């Protein structure tokens, strides 16, 4: 069952289309990621889902509700952590949780929520004195305090150190395990690859691809990378003609081929036939980084 439905969404500013026909659906209980270059339209898209912006055209539904026409009802099923958030610096964690709980008719009990997010020891601490990771955990708590069915997290781990980022990832996995659907906007490929069940790549206001992380990686121009140092020269035209090869590069005496699983066997056969030894042979899979760069190459140009 789809808890979020976006169909042919369009939004322009000053005559420039920022979101140009975006469509996707988020299924109940999944972590759905949105990736894209800066300025691709990611945040505008989720702000339309949250009801913070009015679309120029298209259809958006959250649990069957229109985020604009049914905004109050949507706030009871959708929680959000915005890309840029601030709280009055002198408010303590306890005061902030109590204040936000008062906004909802049936809020979650903030005490176990604070314990779950490792904030119990900081209840008396003012917001201004929290670390970056503690602030992010507080924002997650505020997004969940209304007992939502779905939560939108926009650039959640930007600015966090690697340890705090990984701690936050574990929290997001716990949130999903608790039955909450997660719409995650990020530009960290490792984050998306670890957390997301499916990912929509948005490029220049349009969905360039929508698939699982593994599916996106398989679409990469070089899903498998083979590199080695050759004991004798090899003909580049022979290497380029091997099955699945998309590129052949030479750097620091090493030959690197981008291809597929089929390419690996073909390289080994060619080396044996040519009586050439491959030193320091390495075979690695492409990453979501590689797939992302392939899918958004037009934006870079």
One Martini backbone bead per residue (centre of mass of N, CA, C, O) as a GRO file, in nm:
protein
  301
    1UNK     BB    1   0.095   0.036   0.023
    2UNK     BB    2   0.053   0.371  -0.039
    3UNK     BB    3   0.146   0.667   0.150
    4UNK     BB    4   0.287   0.797  -0.105
    5UNK     BB    5   0.180   1.024  -0.376
    6UNK     BB    6   0.343   1.115  -0.689
    7UNK     BB    7   0.214   1.317  -0.973
    8UNK     BB    8   0.332   1.531  -1.190
    9UNK     BB    9   0.520   1.729  -1.050
   10UNK     BB   10   0.510   2.099  -1.031
   11UNK     BB   11   0.772   2.366  -1.002
   12UNK     BB   12   0.811   2.724  -1.010
   13UNK     BB   13   1.066   2.993  -1.047
   14UNK     BB   14   1.071   3.252  -1.242
   15UNK     BB   15   1.012   3.036  -1.490
   16UNK     BB   16   1.163   2.797  -1.341
   17UNK     BB   17   1.198   2.460  -1.341
   18UNK     BB   18   1.240   2.256  -1.053
   19UNK     BB   19   0.979   2.080  -1.100
   20UNK     BB   20   0.934   1.822  -1.381
   21UNK     BB   21   0.744   1.554  -1.340
   22UNK     BB   22   0.719   1.407  -1.065
   23UNK     BB   23   0.727   1.045  -0.985
   24UNK     BB   24   0.602   0.858  -0.694
   25UNK     BB   25   0.608   0.580  -0.450
   26UNK     BB   26   0.538   0.504  -0.105
   27UNK     BB   27   0.566   0.243   0.098
   28UNK     BB   28   0.470   0.080   0.353
   29UNK     BB   29   0.764   0.051   0.563
   30UNK     BB   30   0.972   0.218   0.410
   31UNK     BB   31   1.285   0.330   0.280
   32UNK     BB   32   1.290   0.633   0.101
   33UNK     BB   33   1.494   0.774  -0.144
   34UNK     BB   34   1.651   1.100  -0.221
   35UNK     BB   35   1.843   1.191  -0.499
   36UNK     BB   36   2.078   1.467  -0.579
   37UNK     BB   37   2.178   1.738  -0.684
   38UNK     BB   38   2.223   2.045  -0.644
   39UNK     BB   39   1.915   2.183  -0.745
   40UNK     BB   40   1.716   1.934  -0.842
   41UNK     BB   41   1.437   1.928  -0.630
   42UNK     BB   42   1.412   1.780  -0.356
   43UNK     BB   43   1.302   1.984  -0.142
   44UNK     BB   44   1.055   2.077  -0.301
   45UNK     BB   45   0.920   1.805  -0.311
   46UNK     BB   46   0.891   1.758   0.003
   47UNK     BB   47   0.737   2.027   0.057
   48UNK     BB   48   0.486   1.927  -0.096
   49UNK     BB   49   0.433   1.681   0.085
   50UNK     BB   50   0.415   1.869   0.356
   51UNK     BB   51   0.265   2.154   0.266
   52UNK     BB   52   0.477   2.408   0.223
   53UNK     BB   53   0.399   2.376  -0.083
   54UNK     BB   54   0.250   2.475  -0.388
   55UNK     BB   55   0.166   2.333  -0.656
   56UNK     BB   56   0.125   2.385  -0.999
   57UNK     BB   57   0.124   2.066  -1.049
   58UNK     BB   58  -0.041   1.785  -0.977
   59UNK     BB   59  -0.012   1.499  -0.743
   60UNK     BB   60  -0.068   1.477  -0.380
   61UNK     BB   61  -0.035   1.204  -0.134
   62UNK     BB   62  -0.115   1.141   0.222
   63UNK     BB   63  -0.297   0.899   0.313
   64UNK     BB   64  -0.508   1.034   0.092
   65UNK     BB   65  -0.403   1.328   0.134
   66UNK     BB   66  -0.396   1.671   0.101
   67UNK     BB   67  -0.142   1.883   0.205
   68UNK     BB   68  -0.319   2.143   0.161
   69UNK     BB   69  -0.631   2.091   0.205
   70UNK     BB   70  -0.529   1.868   0.452
   71UNK     BB   71  -0.313   1.975   0.656
   72UNK     BB   72  -0.401   1.901   0.944
   73UNK     BB   73  -0.428   1.594   0.889
   74UNK     BB   74  -0.134   1.549   0.794
   75UNK     BB   75   0.012   1.629   1.067
   76UNK     BB   76  -0.097   1.345   1.201
   77UNK     BB   77   0.083   1.149   0.981
   78UNK     BB   78   0.323   1.370   0.955
   79UNK     BB   79   0.667   1.397   0.988
   80UNK     BB   80   0.938   1.656   1.030
   81UNK     BB   81   1.271   1.718   0.904
   82UNK     BB   82   1.441   1.979   0.825
   83UNK     BB   83   1.709   2.109   0.669
   84UNK     BB   84   1.639   2.372   0.849
   85UNK     BB   85   1.683   2.397   1.206
   86UNK     BB   86   1.536   2.564   1.496
   87UNK     BB   87   1.572   2.663   1.841
   88UNK     BB   88   1.532   2.801   2.118
   89UNK     BB   89   1.827   2.822   2.295
   90UNK     BB   90   1.690   2.816   2.606
   91UNK     BB   91   1.569   2.560   2.560
   92UNK     BB   92   1.504   2.265   2.671
   93UNK     BB   93   1.448   1.947   2.605
   94UNK     BB   94   1.197   1.919   2.780
   95UNK     BB   95   1.046   2.175   2.682
   96UNK     BB   96   1.037   2.094   2.383
   97UNK     BB   97   0.877   1.830   2.413
   98UNK     BB   98   0.631   1.951   2.559
   99UNK     BB   99   0.553   2.157   2.344
  100UNK     BB  100   0.514   1.961   2.099
  101UNK     BB  101   0.304   1.774   2.236
  102UNK     BB  102   0.082   2.011   2.254
  103UNK     BB  103   0.014   2.003   1.929
  104UNK     BB  104  -0.125   1.723   1.997
  105UNK     BB  105  -0.387   1.508   2.068
  106UNK     BB  106  -0.186   1.222   2.033
  107UNK     BB  107   0.085   1.189   2.172
  108UNK     BB  108   0.374   1.088   2.246
  109UNK     BB  109   0.573   0.971   2.481
  110UNK     BB  110   0.864   1.145   2.550
  111UNK     BB  111   1.029   0.965   2.741
  112UNK     BB  112   1.082   0.706   2.571
  113UNK     BB  113   1.183   0.869   2.330
  114UNK     BB  114   1.433   0.988   2.473
  115UNK     BB  115   1.558   0.715   2.543
  116UNK     BB  116   1.577   0.599   2.253
  117UNK     BB  117   1.757   0.879   2.174
  118UNK     BB  118   1.959   0.953   2.403
  119UNK     BB  119   1.818   1.214   2.604
  120UNK     BB  120   1.782   1.177   2.917
  121UNK     BB  121   2.066   1.327   3.000
  122UNK     BB  122   1.943   1.619   2.845
  123UNK     BB  123   1.680   1.759   2.958
  124UNK     BB  124   1.840   2.021   3.103
  125UNK     BB  125   1.944   2.110   2.828
  126UNK     BB  126   2.021   2.342   2.621
  127UNK     BB  127   2.017   2.377   2.289
  128UNK     BB  128   2.292   2.542   2.259
  129UNK     BB  129   2.455   2.286   2.419
  130UNK     BB  130   2.431   2.101   2.192
  131UNK     BB  131   2.518   1.880   1.983
  132UNK     BB  132   2.477   1.783   1.668
  133UNK     BB  133   2.370   1.496   1.737
  134UNK     BB  134   2.163   1.587   1.953
  135UNK     BB  135   1.994   1.765   1.770
  136UNK     BB  136   1.912   1.543   1.571
  137UNK     BB  137   1.765   1.368   1.781
  138UNK     BB  138   1.559   1.584   1.854
  139UNK     BB  139   1.434   1.612   1.569
  140UNK     BB  140   1.333   1.325   1.560
  141UNK     BB  141   1.148   1.345   1.804
  142UNK     BB  142   0.968   1.574   1.684
  143UNK     BB  143   0.879   1.401   1.432
  144UNK     BB  144   0.750   1.161   1.638
  145UNK     BB  145   0.548   1.293   1.860
  146UNK     BB  146   0.275   1.251   1.667
  147UNK     BB  147   0.249   0.960   1.561
  148UNK     BB  148   0.345   0.881   1.279
  149UNK     BB  149   0.346   0.708   0.967
  150UNK     BB  150   0.534   0.941   0.851
  151UNK     BB  151   0.878   1.046   0.775
  152UNK     BB  152   1.071   1.341   0.709
  153UNK     BB  153   1.422   1.346   0.599
  154UNK     BB  154   1.640   1.633   0.560
  155UNK     BB  155   1.957   1.617   0.576
  156UNK     BB  156   2.030   1.480   0.860
  157UNK     BB  157   2.379   1.439   0.847
  158UNK     BB  158   2.471   1.712   0.811
  159UNK     BB  159   2.778   1.782   0.987
  160UNK     BB  160   2.854   1.507   1.075
  161UNK     BB  161   3.025   1.278   1.209
  162UNK     BB  162   3.080   0.951   1.149
  163UNK     BB  163   2.969   0.849   1.424
  164UNK     BB  164   2.703   1.013   1.430
  165UNK     BB  165   2.597   0.907   1.161
  166UNK     BB  166   2.576   0.604   1.243
  167UNK     BB  167   2.389   0.646   1.482
  168UNK     BB  168   2.158   0.765   1.309
  169UNK     BB  169   2.110   0.519   1.132
  170UNK     BB  170   2.014   0.337   1.362
  171UNK     BB  171   1.767   0.510   1.430
  172UNK     BB  172   1.621   0.479   1.158
  173UNK     BB  173   1.591   0.172   1.179
  174UNK     BB  174   1.419   0.187   1.438
  175UNK     BB  175   1.185   0.349   1.322
  176UNK     BB  176   1.099   0.136   1.113
  177UNK     BB  177   1.063  -0.096   1.321
  178UNK     BB  178   0.815   0.083   1.451
  179UNK     BB  179   0.631   0.150   1.167
  180UNK     BB  180   0.780   0.379   1.008
  181UNK     BB  181   0.784   0.573   0.743
  182UNK     BB  182   1.062   0.672   0.520
  183UNK     BB  183   1.171   0.994   0.397
  184UNK     BB  184   1.491   1.033   0.235
  185UNK     BB  185   1.714   1.305   0.219
  186UNK     BB  186   2.022   1.285   0.025
  187UNK     BB  187   2.403   1.299  -0.050
  188UNK     BB  188   2.471   1.019   0.076
  189UNK     BB  189   2.553   0.722  -0.052
  190UNK     BB  190   2.600   0.540   0.194
  191UNK     BB  191   2.332   0.602   0.329
  192UNK     BB  192   2.146   0.501   0.101
  193UNK     BB  193   2.265   0.211   0.073
  194UNK     BB  194   2.196   0.122   0.368
  195UNK     BB  195   1.880   0.225   0.415
  196UNK     BB  196   1.746   0.182   0.136
  197UNK     BB  197   1.508   0.023  -0.059
  198UNK     BB  198   1.457   0.289  -0.229
  199UNK     BB  199   1.540   0.508  -0.522
  200UNK     BB  200   1.531   0.850  -0.620
  201UNK     BB  201   1.663   1.015  -0.900
  202UNK     BB  202   1.719   1.362  -0.917
  203UNK     BB  203   1.734   1.552  -1.234
  204UNK     BB  204   1.641   1.846  -1.322
  205UNK     BB  205   1.333   1.780  -1.199
  206UNK     BB  206   1.376   1.465  -1.252
  207UNK     BB  207   1.337   1.124  -1.290
  208UNK     BB  208   1.611   0.920  -1.369
  209UNK     BB  209   1.560   0.706  -1.127
  210UNK     BB  210   1.406   0.383  -1.002
  211UNK     BB  211   1.541   0.190  -0.730
  212UNK     BB  212   1.741  -0.005  -0.603
  213UNK     BB  213   2.057   0.006  -0.515
  214UNK     BB  214   2.138  -0.245  -0.684
  215UNK     BB  215   1.995  -0.155  -0.945
  216UNK     BB  216   2.158   0.105  -0.991
  217UNK     BB  217   2.436  -0.031  -1.005
  218UNK     BB  218   2.373  -0.211  -1.257
  219UNK     BB  219   2.347   0.058  -1.443
  220UNK     BB  220   2.622   0.099  -1.453
  221UNK     BB  221   2.871   0.125  -1.682
  222UNK     BB  222   3.063  -0.006  -1.432
  223UNK     BB  223   2.988  -0.266  -1.226
  224UNK     BB  224   3.286  -0.363  -1.297
  225UNK     BB  225   3.627  -0.363  -1.170
  226UNK     BB  226   3.942  -0.398  -1.346
  227UNK     BB  227   4.279  -0.438  -1.211
  228UNK     BB  228   4.627  -0.415  -1.347
  229UNK     BB  229   4.953  -0.547  -1.401
  230UNK     BB  230   5.142  -0.590  -1.681
  231UNK     BB  231   5.401  -0.799  -1.821
  232UNK     BB  232   5.272  -0.695  -2.094
  233UNK     BB  233   5.159  -0.570  -2.361
  234UNK     BB  234   4.835  -0.442  -2.455
  235UNK     BB  235   4.568  -0.418  -2.660
  236UNK     BB  236   4.322  -0.187  -2.649
  237UNK     BB  237   4.128  -0.306  -2.863
  238UNK     BB  238   4.097  -0.579  -2.721
  239UNK     BB  239   3.988  -0.475  -2.454
  240UNK     BB  240   3.741  -0.309  -2.572
  241UNK     BB  241   3.616  -0.589  -2.709
  242UNK     BB  242   3.520  -0.692  -2.462
  243UNK     BB  243   3.280  -0.800  -2.275
  244UNK     BB  244   3.126  -0.508  -2.125
  245UNK     BB  245   3.311  -0.286  -2.205
  246UNK     BB  246   3.339   0.083  -2.132
  247UNK     BB  247   3.649   0.104  -2.026
  248UNK     BB  248   4.000   0.224  -2.074
  249UNK     BB  249   4.276   0.258  -1.842
  250UNK     BB  250   4.581   0.451  -1.767
  251UNK     BB  251   4.768   0.425  -1.446
  252UNK     BB  252   5.062   0.383  -1.309
  253UNK     BB  253   5.076   0.100  -1.488
  254UNK     BB  254   4.765   0.059  -1.488
  255UNK     BB  255   4.484  -0.137  -1.566
  256UNK     BB  256   4.143  -0.020  -1.632
  257UNK     BB  257   3.822  -0.182  -1.619
  258UNK     BB  258   3.492  -0.136  -1.729
  259UNK     BB  259   3.211  -0.362  -1.649
  260UNK     BB  260   3.141  -0.700  -1.601
  261UNK     BB  261   3.131  -1.018  -1.511
  262UNK     BB  262   3.209  -1.111  -1.801
  263UNK     BB  263   3.482  -0.958  -1.814
  264UNK     BB  264   3.656  -1.126  -1.626
  265UNK     BB  265   3.676  -1.385  -1.800
  266UNK     BB  266   3.785  -1.241  -2.054
  267UNK     BB  267   4.051  -1.141  -1.932
  268UNK     BB  268   4.168  -1.416  -1.849
  269UNK     BB  269   4.168  -1.533  -2.134
  270UNK     BB  270   4.350  -1.320  -2.267
  271UNK     BB  271   4.599  -1.362  -2.086
  272UNK     BB  272   4.643  -1.661  -2.154
  273UNK     BB  273   4.665  -1.632  -2.465
  274UNK     BB  274   4.909  -1.402  -2.427
  275UNK     BB  275   5.100  -1.471  -2.191
  276UNK     BB  276   4.996  -1.292  -1.942
  277UNK     BB  277   5.062  -1.127  -1.642
  278UNK     BB  278   4.869  -1.041  -1.350
  279UNK     BB  279   4.931  -0.792  -1.133
  280UNK     BB  280   4.743  -0.699  -0.885
  281UNK     BB  281   4.459  -0.815  -0.896
  282UNK     BB  282   4.139  -0.638  -0.928
  283UNK     BB  283   3.795  -0.686  -0.805
  284UNK     BB  284   3.520  -0.458  -0.830
  285UNK     BB  285   3.245  -0.299  -0.733
  286UNK     BB  286   3.024  -0.090  -0.778
  287UNK     BB  287   2.870   0.205  -0.673
  288UNK     BB  288   2.651   0.450  -0.603
  289UNK     BB  289   2.836   0.667  -0.703
  290UNK     BB  290   2.862   0.564  -0.992
  291UNK     BB  291   2.562   0.570  -1.063
  292UNK     BB  292   2.514   0.870  -1.004
  293UNK     BB  293   2.718   0.985  -1.211
  294UNK     BB  294   2.580   0.862  -1.457
  295UNK     BB  295   2.284   0.985  -1.411
  296UNK     BB  296   2.425   1.302  -1.366
  297UNK     BB  297   2.607   1.398  -1.608
  298UNK     BB  298   2.442   1.631  -1.730
  299UNK     BB  299   2.465   1.825  -1.487
  300UNK     BB  300   2.772   1.855  -1.496
  301UNK     BB  301   2.777   1.969  -1.795
   0.00000   0.00000   0.00000
